[in-house]
Amino acid sequence: MESRKVSKAVSNDSCEDDIDGLIAAYDGDAKALIRALLEERKMLIHQIELAASAMSVGYGRGWKPKLPID
């Protein structure tokens, strides 16, 4: 899965270095990078939705993530 490249590439301190690392991880293919970022975003939103549905009100002290996330 290409989204794993995203997580591995983001390990530098500076934002610029992160961006350069991500672009390099996709051999300069910006569309492939954006596609992978969007897929990873979708997966993370799904994980937040699952966690929110399993989380009790007491655990979050009344707070729950606002869903759906746009």
CSV table of C-alpha atoms in Angstrom, one decimal:
chain,number,residue,atom,x,y,z
A,1,MET,CA,0.0,0.0,0.0
A,2,GLU,CA,1.4,3.4,-1.0
A,3,SER,CA,0.2,5.2,2.1
A,4,ARG,CA,2.8,3.4,4.1
A,5,LYS,CA,5.5,5.3,2.2
A,6,VAL,CA,3.9,8.6,3.5
A,7,SER,CA,4.3,7.5,7.1
A,8,LYS,CA,7.9,6.4,6.7
A,9,ALA,CA,8.9,9.4,4.7
A,10,VAL,CA,7.8,11.9,7.4
A,11,SER,CA,10.6,11.7,9.9
A,12,ASN,CA,12.5,14.9,9.4
A,13,ASP,CA,12.4,17.9,11.7
A,14,SER,CA,11.5,20.6,9.2
A,15,CYS,CA,8.3,20.9,7.2
A,16,GLU,CA,10.3,21.6,4.1
A,17,ASP,CA,12.4,18.5,4.6
A,18,ASP,CA,9.2,16.5,5.1
A,19,ILE,CA,7.7,17.8,1.9
A,20,ASP,CA,10.9,17.0,0.0
A,21,GLY,CA,11.1,13.6,1.5
A,22,LEU,CA,7.5,12.8,0.5
A,23,ILE,CA,8.0,14.0,-3.0
A,24,ALA,CA,11.2,11.9,-3.3
A,25,ALA,CA,9.4,8.8,-1.9
A,26,TYR,CA,7.0,9.1,-4.9
A,27,ASP,CA,9.8,9.8,-7.4
A,28,GLY,CA,8.5,13.3,-8.0
A,29,ASP,CA,5.0,12.1,-8.9
A,30,ALA,CA,2.8,14.7,-7.1
A,31,LYS,CA,-0.5,13.0,-8.1
A,32,ALA,CA,0.6,9.7,-6.6
A,33,LEU,CA,1.6,11.5,-3.4
A,34,ILE,CA,-1.6,13.4,-3.1
A,35,ARG,CA,-3.6,10.2,-3.9
A,36,ALA,CA,-1.7,8.4,-1.1
A,37,LEU,CA,-2.3,11.3,1.3
A,38,LEU,CA,-6.0,11.3,0.6
A,39,GLU,CA,-6.2,7.5,1.1
A,40,GLU,CA,-4.4,7.8,4.4
A,41,ARG,CA,-6.7,10.7,5.5
A,42,LYS,CA,-9.7,8.5,4.7
A,43,MET,CA,-8.3,5.7,6.7
A,44,LEU,CA,-7.5,8.0,9.7
A,45,ILE,CA,-11.1,9.4,9.6
A,46,HIS,CA,-12.4,5.9,9.6
A,47,GLN,CA,-10.3,5.1,12.7
A,48,ILE,CA,-11.6,8.2,14.5
A,49,GLU,CA,-15.2,7.3,13.6
A,50,LEU,CA,-14.6,3.8,15.0
A,51,ALA,CA,-12.9,5.1,18.2
A,52,ALA,CA,-15.7,7.7,18.7
A,53,SER,CA,-18.4,5.0,18.4
A,54,ALA,CA,-16.6,2.8,21.0
A,55,MET,CA,-15.7,5.6,23.4
A,56,SER,CA,-18.0,6.2,26.3
A,57,VAL,CA,-19.1,9.7,27.3
A,58,GLY,CA,-17.3,9.3,30.7
A,59,TYR,CA,-14.0,8.3,29.1
A,60,GLY,CA,-13.9,11.5,27.1
A,61,ARG,CA,-15.4,13.6,29.9
A,62,GLY,CA,-18.2,14.5,27.7
A,63,TRP,CA,-16.1,15.2,24.6
A,64,LYS,CA,-16.3,13.2,21.4
A,65,PRO,CA,-14.8,14.0,18.0
A,66,LYS,CA,-17.1,16.0,15.7
A,67,LEU,CA,-18.3,13.7,13.0
A,68,PRO,CA,-18.4,13.7,10.1
A,69,ILE,CA,-14.9,15.2,9.6
A,70,ASP,CA,-14.8,17.3,6.4
